[in-house]
Amino acid sequence: MKLYKLISLLLILSFISLSAQELPPINIYSPKDYGAENQNWSISQSKEKYIYVANNSGLLEFNGSSWQLYPTPNETIIRSVKVFDRVIYTGFYMDFGFWKKNDLGTLTYTSISKQLNIPILEDEQFWNILELDEWMLFQSLQRIYLYNLKTKQYKIIDSDTQITKMMKVDETIYFHQYKKGVYK
């Protein structure tokens, strides 16, 4: 009887360990590992599983084994990043635009705001980027810039109070204006 109980207990324990969920490995990367500053503001992933990070030193690209740093043209902090259709959109101090890989696999930057002569406010920074339909939305604390990916035209939503947050829920954009409420 004792042998039967022991075998039953061993079988039960073996089934429990087989059905237990294994945790994925967690890697910790220090600024020394990725060769940039210690403050990261935003993160996005491409369909190819590359990771892009908005960092105080510029745009970080991680391919799963190595890091590459791309400083901004004006050498300022990147605040936001969003990957869409193999294009990496970024927002930083007084500029927003996109990065694309050239023939050598290196990212090159194109400024949407400079290309279209968009009037940027003094000391404006871009904290959030969202995609909706054929539009990319770049949010600063005072405005939302809507850039049409097909026509290359833009629109601006101005605010007389601070825009604290912009988010996409289902297929609708919501944003919060300080002391005014939530708009869609």
Coordinates of N, CA and C in Angstrom, one line a residue:
M1 N 0.8 -1.2 0.0 CA 0.0 0.0 0.0 C 0.9 1.3 0.0
K2 N 2.0 1.2 0.8 CA 2.9 2.4 0.8 C 3.5 2.6 -0.6
L3 N 3.9 1.5 -1.2 CA 4.5 1.7 -2.6 C 3.5 2.3 -3.6
Y4 N 2.2 1.9 -3.5 CA 1.2 2.4 -4.3 C 1.0 3.9 -4.1
K5 N 1.0 4.4 -2.9 CA 0.9 5.8 -2.5 C 2.1 6.6 -3.0
L6 N 3.3 6.0 -2.9 CA 4.5 6.6 -3.4 C 4.5 6.8 -4.9
I7 N 4.1 5.8 -5.6 CA 4.1 5.8 -7.1 C 3.0 6.8 -7.5
S8 N 1.9 6.8 -6.8 CA 0.8 7.8 -7.1 C 1.3 9.2 -6.9
L9 N 2.0 9.5 -5.8 CA 2.5 10.8 -5.5 C 3.5 11.2 -6.5
L10 N 4.4 10.3 -7.0 CA 5.4 10.7 -8.0 C 4.8 11.0 -9.3
L11 N 3.7 10.2 -9.7 CA 3.0 10.5 -10.9 C 2.3 11.9 -10.9
I12 N 1.7 12.2 -9.8 CA 1.0 13.5 -9.6 C 2.0 14.6 -9.7
L13 N 3.2 14.5 -9.0 CA 4.2 15.5 -9.1 C 4.8 15.7 -10.5
S14 N 5.0 14.6 -11.2 CA 5.5 14.7 -12.5 C 4.5 15.5 -13.5
F15 N 3.2 15.2 -13.3 CA 2.3 15.9 -14.1 C 2.2 17.4 -13.8
I16 N 2.3 17.7 -12.5 CA 2.3 19.1 -12.1 C 3.5 19.9 -12.7
S17 N 4.7 19.3 -12.6 CA 5.9 19.9 -13.2 C 5.8 20.1 -14.7
L18 N 5.2 19.1 -15.4 CA 5.0 19.2 -16.8 C 4.1 20.3 -17.2
S19 N 3.1 20.6 -16.4 CA 2.1 21.6 -16.8 C 2.4 23.0 -16.2
A20 N 3.5 23.1 -15.5 CA 3.9 24.4 -14.9 C 4.3 25.3 -16.0
Q21 N 4.0 26.5 -15.9 CA 4.4 27.5 -16.9 C 5.8 28.0 -16.7
E22 N 6.6 28.0 -17.7 CA 8.0 28.4 -17.6 C 8.1 29.9 -17.9
L23 N 8.8 30.6 -17.1 CA 9.0 32.1 -17.4 C 10.0 32.3 -18.5
P24 N 9.7 33.3 -19.4 CA 10.7 33.6 -20.4 C 12.0 34.2 -19.8
P25 N 13.1 34.1 -20.4 CA 14.3 34.7 -19.8 C 14.2 36.3 -19.9
I26 N 14.7 36.9 -18.9 CA 14.7 38.4 -18.8 C 16.1 38.8 -18.9
N27 N 16.4 39.7 -19.9 CA 17.7 40.3 -20.0 C 17.7 41.7 -19.6
I28 N 18.7 42.1 -18.8 CA 18.8 43.5 -18.4 C 20.0 44.1 -19.1
Y29 N 19.7 45.2 -19.7 CA 20.7 46.0 -20.5 C 21.0 47.3 -19.8
S30 N 22.3 47.5 -19.5 CA 22.7 48.8 -18.9 C 23.1 49.8 -20.0
P31 N 23.1 51.1 -19.6 CA 23.6 52.1 -20.6 C 25.0 51.7 -21.2
K32 N 25.8 51.0 -20.4 CA 27.1 50.6 -21.0 C 26.9 49.6 -22.1
D33 N 25.9 48.7 -21.9 CA 25.6 47.6 -22.9 C 25.1 48.2 -24.2
Y34 N 24.2 49.2 -24.1 CA 23.7 49.8 -25.4 C 24.3 51.1 -25.8
G35 N 25.3 51.6 -25.1 CA 26.1 52.7 -25.5 C 25.4 54.0 -25.6
A36 N 24.5 54.3 -24.7 CA 23.8 55.6 -24.7 C 23.5 56.0 -23.3
E37 N 22.7 57.0 -23.2 CA 22.3 57.5 -21.8 C 21.4 56.6 -21.1
N38 N 21.2 56.8 -19.8 CA 20.4 55.9 -19.0 C 18.9 56.2 -19.0
Q39 N 18.4 57.3 -19.7 CA 17.0 57.6 -19.7 C 16.4 57.3 -21.1
N40 N 15.4 56.4 -21.0 CA 14.7 56.0 -22.2 C 13.2 56.4 -22.1
W41 N 12.7 57.0 -23.2 CA 11.4 57.7 -23.1 C 10.3 56.8 -23.7
S42 N 10.6 56.1 -24.8 CA 9.5 55.4 -25.5 C 10.2 54.2 -26.2
I43 N 9.3 53.2 -26.5 CA 9.8 52.0 -27.2 C 8.8 51.5 -28.2
S44 N 9.3 50.9 -29.3 CA 8.4 50.3 -30.3 C 9.1 49.2 -31.0
Q45 N 8.4 48.2 -31.5 CA 9.0 47.1 -32.2 C 8.5 46.9 -33.6
S46 N 9.4 46.6 -34.5 CA 9.0 46.4 -35.9 C 8.5 45.0 -36.1
K47 N 7.9 44.7 -37.3 CA 7.5 43.4 -37.6 C 8.6 42.4 -37.7
E48 N 9.8 42.9 -38.0 CA 11.0 42.1 -38.1 C 11.6 41.8 -36.7
K49 N 10.9 42.2 -35.6 CA 11.3 42.0 -34.2 C 12.4 42.9 -33.8
Y50 N 12.8 43.9 -34.5 CA 13.8 44.9 -34.0 C 13.1 45.8 -33.0
I51 N 13.9 46.2 -32.0 CA 13.4 47.1 -31.0 C 14.0 48.5 -31.2
Y52 N 13.1 49.5 -31.1 CA 13.6 50.9 -31.3 C 13.2 51.7 -30.0
V53 N 14.2 52.4 -29.5 CA 14.1 53.1 -28.2 C 14.4 54.6 -28.4
A54 N 13.5 55.4 -27.9 CA 13.8 56.8 -27.8 C 14.6 57.1 -26.6
N55 N 15.8 57.6 -26.8 CA 16.8 57.7 -25.7 C 17.3 59.1 -25.6
N56 N 17.9 59.5 -24.5 CA 18.5 60.8 -24.4 C 19.6 61.1 -25.4
S57 N 20.3 60.0 -25.8 CA 21.4 60.2 -26.8 C 20.9 60.1 -28.2
G58 N 19.7 59.6 -28.5 CA 19.2 59.5 -29.9 C 18.3 58.3 -30.0
L59 N 18.2 57.7 -31.2 CA 17.4 56.5 -31.5 C 18.3 55.3 -31.3
L60 N 17.9 54.4 -30.5 CA 18.5 53.1 -30.3 C 17.8 52.0 -31.1
E61 N 18.6 51.2 -31.8 CA 18.1 50.1 -32.6 C 18.7 48.8 -32.0
F62 N 17.9 47.8 -31.7 CA 18.4 46.5 -31.2 C 17.8 45.4 -32.0
N63 N 18.7 44.6 -32.6 CA 18.4 43.5 -33.5 C 18.3 42.2 -32.8
G64 N 18.4 42.1 -31.5 CA 18.3 40.9 -30.8 C 19.7 40.5 -30.3
S65 N 20.7 41.0 -30.9 CA 22.1 40.7 -30.4 C 23.0 41.9 -30.2
S66 N 22.8 43.0 -31.0 CA 23.6 44.1 -30.8 C 22.8 45.4 -30.9
W67 N 23.4 46.5 -30.4 CA 22.7 47.8 -30.3 C 23.4 48.8 -31.3
Q68 N 22.6 49.7 -31.9 CA 23.1 50.7 -32.7 C 22.5 52.0 -32.3
L69 N 23.3 53.1 -32.2 CA 22.8 54.4 -31.8 C 22.8 55.3 -33.0
Y70 N 21.7 56.0 -33.2 CA 21.6 57.0 -34.2 C 21.2 58.4 -33.5
P71 N 22.2 59.3 -33.4 CA 21.9 60.6 -32.8 C 21.0 61.4 -33.7
T72 N 20.2 62.3 -33.1 CA 19.3 63.1 -33.9 C 20.2 64.2 -34.6
P73 N 19.6 64.7 -35.7 CA 20.4 65.7 -36.4 C 20.7 67.0 -35.6
N74 N 19.8 67.4 -34.7 CA 20.1 68.5 -33.8 C 20.6 68.1 -32.5
E75 N 21.0 66.9 -32.3 CA 21.7 66.3 -31.1 C 20.9 66.6 -29.9
T76 N 19.6 66.4 -29.9 CA 18.7 66.5 -28.8 C 18.1 65.2 -28.4
I77 N 17.4 65.2 -27.3 CA 16.7 64.0 -26.8 C 15.5 63.5 -27.6
I78 N 15.5 62.3 -28.0 CA 14.3 61.7 -28.6 C 13.3 61.4 -27.6
R79 N 12.1 61.9 -27.7 CA 11.1 61.7 -26.7 C 10.1 60.6 -27.1
S80 N 9.9 60.4 -28.4 CA 8.9 59.4 -28.8 C 9.3 58.6 -30.0
V81 N 8.8 57.4 -30.1 CA 9.2 56.5 -31.3 C 8.0 55.7 -31.6
K82 N 7.7 55.4 -32.9 CA 6.6 54.6 -33.3 C 7.0 53.9 -34.6
V83 N 7.0 52.6 -34.7 CA 7.3 51.9 -35.9 C 6.0 51.6 -36.6
F84 N 6.0 51.9 -37.9 CA 4.8 51.6 -38.7 C 5.2 51.3 -40.2
D85 N 4.9 50.2 -40.7 CA 5.2 49.8 -42.1 C 6.7 50.0 -42.4
R86 N 7.6 49.5 -41.6 CA 9.0 49.5 -41.8 C 9.6 50.9 -41.7
V87 N 8.9 51.8 -41.2 CA 9.3 53.2 -41.1 C 9.3 53.5 -39.6
I88 N 10.4 54.2 -39.1 CA 10.5 54.5 -37.7 C 10.3 56.0 -37.5
Y89 N 9.1 56.3 -36.9 CA 8.8 57.8 -36.7 C 9.3 58.2 -35.3
T90 N 9.9 59.4 -35.3 CA 10.4 59.9 -34.0 C 10.0 61.3 -33.8
G91 N 9.9 61.7 -32.6 CA 9.7 63.1 -32.2 C 10.7 63.5 -31.2
F92 N 11.2 64.8 -31.3 CA 12.2 65.3 -30.4 C 12.1 66.8 -30.3
Y93 N 13.1 67.4 -29.8 CA 13.1 68.9 -29.6 C 13.0 69.6 -31.0
M94 N 11.9 70.3 -31.2 CA 11.7 71.2 -32.4 C 11.7 70.5 -33.7
D95 N 11.4 69.2 -33.7 CA 11.5 68.4 -35.0 C 10.7 67.1 -34.8
F96 N 10.1 66.6 -35.9 CA 9.6 65.3 -36.0 C 9.7 64.8 -37.4
G97 N 9.9 63.5 -37.5 CA 10.1 62.9 -38.9 C 10.2 61.4 -38.8
F98 N 11.0 60.8 -39.8 CA 11.1 59.4 -39.8 C 12.4 58.9 -40.3
W99 N 12.7 57.7 -39.9 CA 14.0 57.0 -40.3 C 13.7 55.8 -41.2
K100 N 14.5 55.6 -42.2 CA 14.4 54.5 -43.1 C 15.7 53.9 -43.3
K101 N 15.8 52.6 -43.6 CA 17.1 52.0 -43.9 C 17.5 52.3 -45.3
N102 N 18.8 52.6 -45.5 CA 19.3 52.8 -46.8 C 19.8 51.5 -47.4
D103 N 20.5 51.5 -48.5 CA 20.9 50.3 -49.2 C 21.9 49.5 -48.3
L104 N 22.6 50.2 -47.4 CA 23.6 49.5 -46.6 C 23.0 49.1 -45.3
G105 N 21.7 49.3 -45.1 CA 21.1 48.8 -43.8 C 21.2 49.8 -42.7
T106 N 21.7 51.0 -43.0 CA 21.8 52.1 -42.0 C 20.6 53.0 -42.0
L107 N 20.1 53.4 -40.8 CA 19.0 54.3 -40.8 C 19.4 55.7 -41.2
T108 N 18.6 56.4 -42.0 CA 18.8 57.8 -42.3 C 17.5 58.5 -42.0
Y109 N 17.6 59.8 -41.6 CA 16.5 60.6 -41.0 C 16.0 61.5 -42.1
T110 N 14.7 61.7 -42.1 CA 14.0 62.7 -42.9 C 13.1 63.5 -42.0
S111 N 13.3 64.8 -42.0 CA 12.4 65.7 -41.1 C 11.1 66.0 -41.9
I112 N 10.0 65.6 -41.3 CA 8.7 65.9 -41.9 C 8.5 67.4 -41.7
S113 N 8.7 67.9 -40.5 CA 8.4 69.3 -40.1 C 9.3 70.3 -41.0
K114 N 10.5 69.9 -41.3 CA 11.3 70.8 -42.1 C 11.0 70.7 -43.6
Q115 N 10.7 69.5 -44.0 CA 10.4 69.2 -45.4 C 9.1 70.0 -45.8
L116 N 8.1 70.0 -44.9 CA 6.8 70.7 -45.2 C 6.8 72.1 -44.6
N117 N 7.9 72.6 -44.1 CA 7.9 74.0 -43.5 C 6.8 74.1 -42.5
I118 N 6.6 73.2 -41.6 CA 5.5 73.2 -40.6 C 6.0 74.2 -39.5
P119 N 5.2 75.1 -39.1 CA 5.6 76.1 -38.0 C 5.6 75.4 -36.7
I120 N 6.8 75.1 -36.1 CA 6.9 74.5 -34.8 C 6.9 75.6 -33.8
L121 N 6.3 75.4 -32.6 CA 6.3 76.4 -31.6 C 7.7 76.4 -30.9
E122 N 8.0 77.6 -30.2 CA 9.3 77.7 -29.6 C 9.4 76.7 -28.4
D123 N 10.5 76.0 -28.4 CA 10.9 75.0 -27.4 C 9.9 73.8 -27.4
E124 N 9.3 73.5 -28.5 CA 8.3 72.4 -28.6 C 9.0 71.0 -28.7
Q125 N 8.5 70.1 -28.0 CA 9.0 68.7 -28.0 C 7.8 67.8 -28.2
F126 N 8.1 66.6 -28.8 CA 7.0 65.7 -29.3 C 7.1 64.4 -28.4
W127 N 6.0 64.3 -27.6 CA 6.0 63.3 -26.5 C 5.3 62.0 -26.9
N128 N 4.6 61.9 -28.0 CA 3.8 60.8 -28.3 C 3.5 60.7 -29.8
I129 N 3.5 59.5 -30.3 CA 3.2 59.3 -31.8 C 2.2 58.1 -31.9
L130 N 1.1 58.4 -32.6 CA 0.1 57.3 -32.9 C -0.2 57.2 -34.4
E131 N -0.7 56.1 -34.8 CA -1.1 55.9 -36.2 C -2.6 55.6 -36.2
L132 N -3.3 56.2 -37.2 CA -4.7 56.0 -37.3 C -5.0 56.1 -38.8
D133 N -5.5 55.0 -39.4 CA -5.8 54.9 -40.8 C -4.6 55.3 -41.6
E134 N -4.6 56.4 -42.4 CA -3.5 56.8 -43.2 C -2.8 58.0 -42.6
W135 N -2.9 58.2 -41.3 CA -2.3 59.4 -40.6 C -1.4 59.0 -39.5
M136 N -0.3 59.8 -39.3 CA 0.6 59.7 -38.2 C 0.3 60.9 -37.3
L137 N 0.1 60.8 -36.0 CA -0.2 61.9 -35.2 C 1.0 62.1 -34.2
F138 N 1.5 63.3 -34.2 CA 2.6 63.7 -33.3 C 2.1 64.7 -32.3
Q139 N 2.2 64.3 -31.0 CA 1.7 65.1 -29.9 C 2.8 65.8 -29.2
S140 N 2.6 67.1 -29.1 CA 3.5 67.9 -28.2 C 2.6 68.3 -27.0
L141 N 3.1 69.2 -26.1 CA 2.2 69.6 -25.0 C 1.2 70.7 -25.4
Q142 N 1.4 71.3 -26.6 CA 0.5 72.4 -27.0 C -0.3 72.0 -28.3
R143 N 0.1 71.0 -29.0 CA -0.5 70.7 -30.3 C -0.5 69.2 -30.6
I144 N -1.4 68.9 -31.6 CA -1.3 67.6 -32.2 C -1.1 67.8 -33.7
Y145 N -0.1 67.3 -34.3 CA 0.2 67.4 -35.7 C -0.2 66.1 -36.4
L146 N -1.1 66.3 -37.4 CA -1.6 65.1 -38.1 C -0.9 65.1 -39.5
Y147 N -0.2 64.0 -39.8 CA 0.5 63.9 -41.1 C -0.1 62.8 -41.9
N148 N -0.6 63.1 -43.1 CA -1.1 62.1 -44.0 C -0.1 61.4 -44.7
L149 N 0.0 60.1 -44.5 CA 1.1 59.2 -45.1 C 1.0 59.1 -46.6
K150 N -0.2 59.3 -47.2 CA -0.4 59.2 -48.7 C -0.2 60.5 -49.4
T151 N -0.9 61.5 -48.9 CA -0.9 62.8 -49.6 C 0.3 63.7 -49.1
K152 N 0.9 63.4 -48.0 CA 2.1 64.1 -47.4 C 1.6 65.5 -47.0
Q153 N 0.3 65.7 -46.7 CA -0.2 67.0 -46.2 C -0.3 66.9 -44.7
Y154 N -0.5 68.0 -44.0 CA -0.6 68.0 -42.6 C -1.7 68.9 -42.1
K155 N -2.2 68.7 -40.9 CA -3.2 69.5 -40.2 C -2.6 69.7 -38.8
I156 N -3.1 70.7 -38.1 CA -2.7 71.0 -36.7 C -3.9 71.2 -35.8
I157 N -3.9 70.5 -34.7 CA -4.9 70.7 -33.7 C -4.2 71.5 -32.6
D158 N -4.7 72.8 -32.4 CA -4.1 73.7 -31.4 C -4.8 73.5 -30.1
S159 N -4.2 73.8 -29.0 CA -4.8 73.8 -27.7 C -4.3 75.1 -26.9
D160 N -5.3 75.7 -26.2 CA -4.9 76.8 -25.4 C -4.5 76.4 -24.0
T161 N -4.7 75.1 -23.7 CA -4.2 74.5 -22.4 C -3.3 73.3 -22.8
Q162 N -2.6 72.8 -21.8 CA -1.6 71.7 -22.1 C -2.4 70.4 -22.5
I163 N -1.8 69.7 -23.5 CA -2.3 68.4 -23.9 C -1.5 67.4 -23.1
T164 N -2.1 66.7 -22.1 CA -1.3 65.9 -21.2 C -1.2 64.5 -21.8
K165 N -2.1 64.0 -22.6 CA -2.0 62.6 -23.0 C -2.9 62.5 -24.3
M166 N -2.4 61.6 -25.2 CA -3.1 61.2 -26.4 C -3.1 59.7 -26.5
M167 N -4.2 59.0 -26.8 CA -4.2 57.6 -26.8 C -5.2 57.1 -27.9
K168 N -4.9 55.9 -28.4 CA -5.8 55.2 -29.4 C -6.5 54.1 -28.7
V169 N -7.9 54.1 -28.8 CA -8.7 53.1 -28.2 C -9.6 52.6 -29.4
D170 N -9.4 51.3 -29.7 CA -10.0 50.7 -30.9 C -9.5 51.6 -32.1
E171 N -10.4 52.2 -32.8 CA -9.9 53.0 -34.0 C -10.3 54.5 -33.8
T172 N -10.2 54.9 -32.5 CA -10.5 56.3 -32.1 C -9.4 56.9 -31.3
I173 N -9.1 58.2 -31.6 CA -8.0 58.9 -30.9 C -8.7 59.7 -29.8
Y174 N -8.2 59.7 -28.6 CA -8.7 60.5 -27.5 C -7.5 61.3 -27.0
F175 N -7.7 62.6 -26.6 CA -6.6 63.3 -26.0 C -7.2 64.2 -24.9
H176 N -6.4 64.4 -23.9 CA -6.8 65.2 -22.7 C -6.2 66.5 -22.7
Q177 N -7.0 67.6 -22.5 CA -6.6 68.9 -22.4 C -6.7 69.3 -20.9
Y178 N -5.7 69.8 -20.4 CA -5.6 70.2 -18.9 C -6.7 71.1 -18.6
K179 N -7.5 70.8 -17.6 CA -8.6 71.6 -17.0 C -9.8 71.7 -18.0
K180 N -9.8 71.0 -19.1 CA -10.9 71.1 -20.1 C -11.6 69.7 -20.2
G181 N -10.9 68.6 -20.2 CA -11.5 67.3 -20.3 C -10.9 66.5 -21.4
V182 N -11.6 65.4 -21.8 CA -11.1 64.5 -22.8 C -11.9 64.7 -24.1
Y183 N -11.1 64.7 -25.2 CA -11.7 65.0 -26.5 C -11.4 63.8 -27.4
K184 N -12.3 63.6 -28.4 CA -12.1 62.6 -29.4 C -12.2 63.1 -30.8

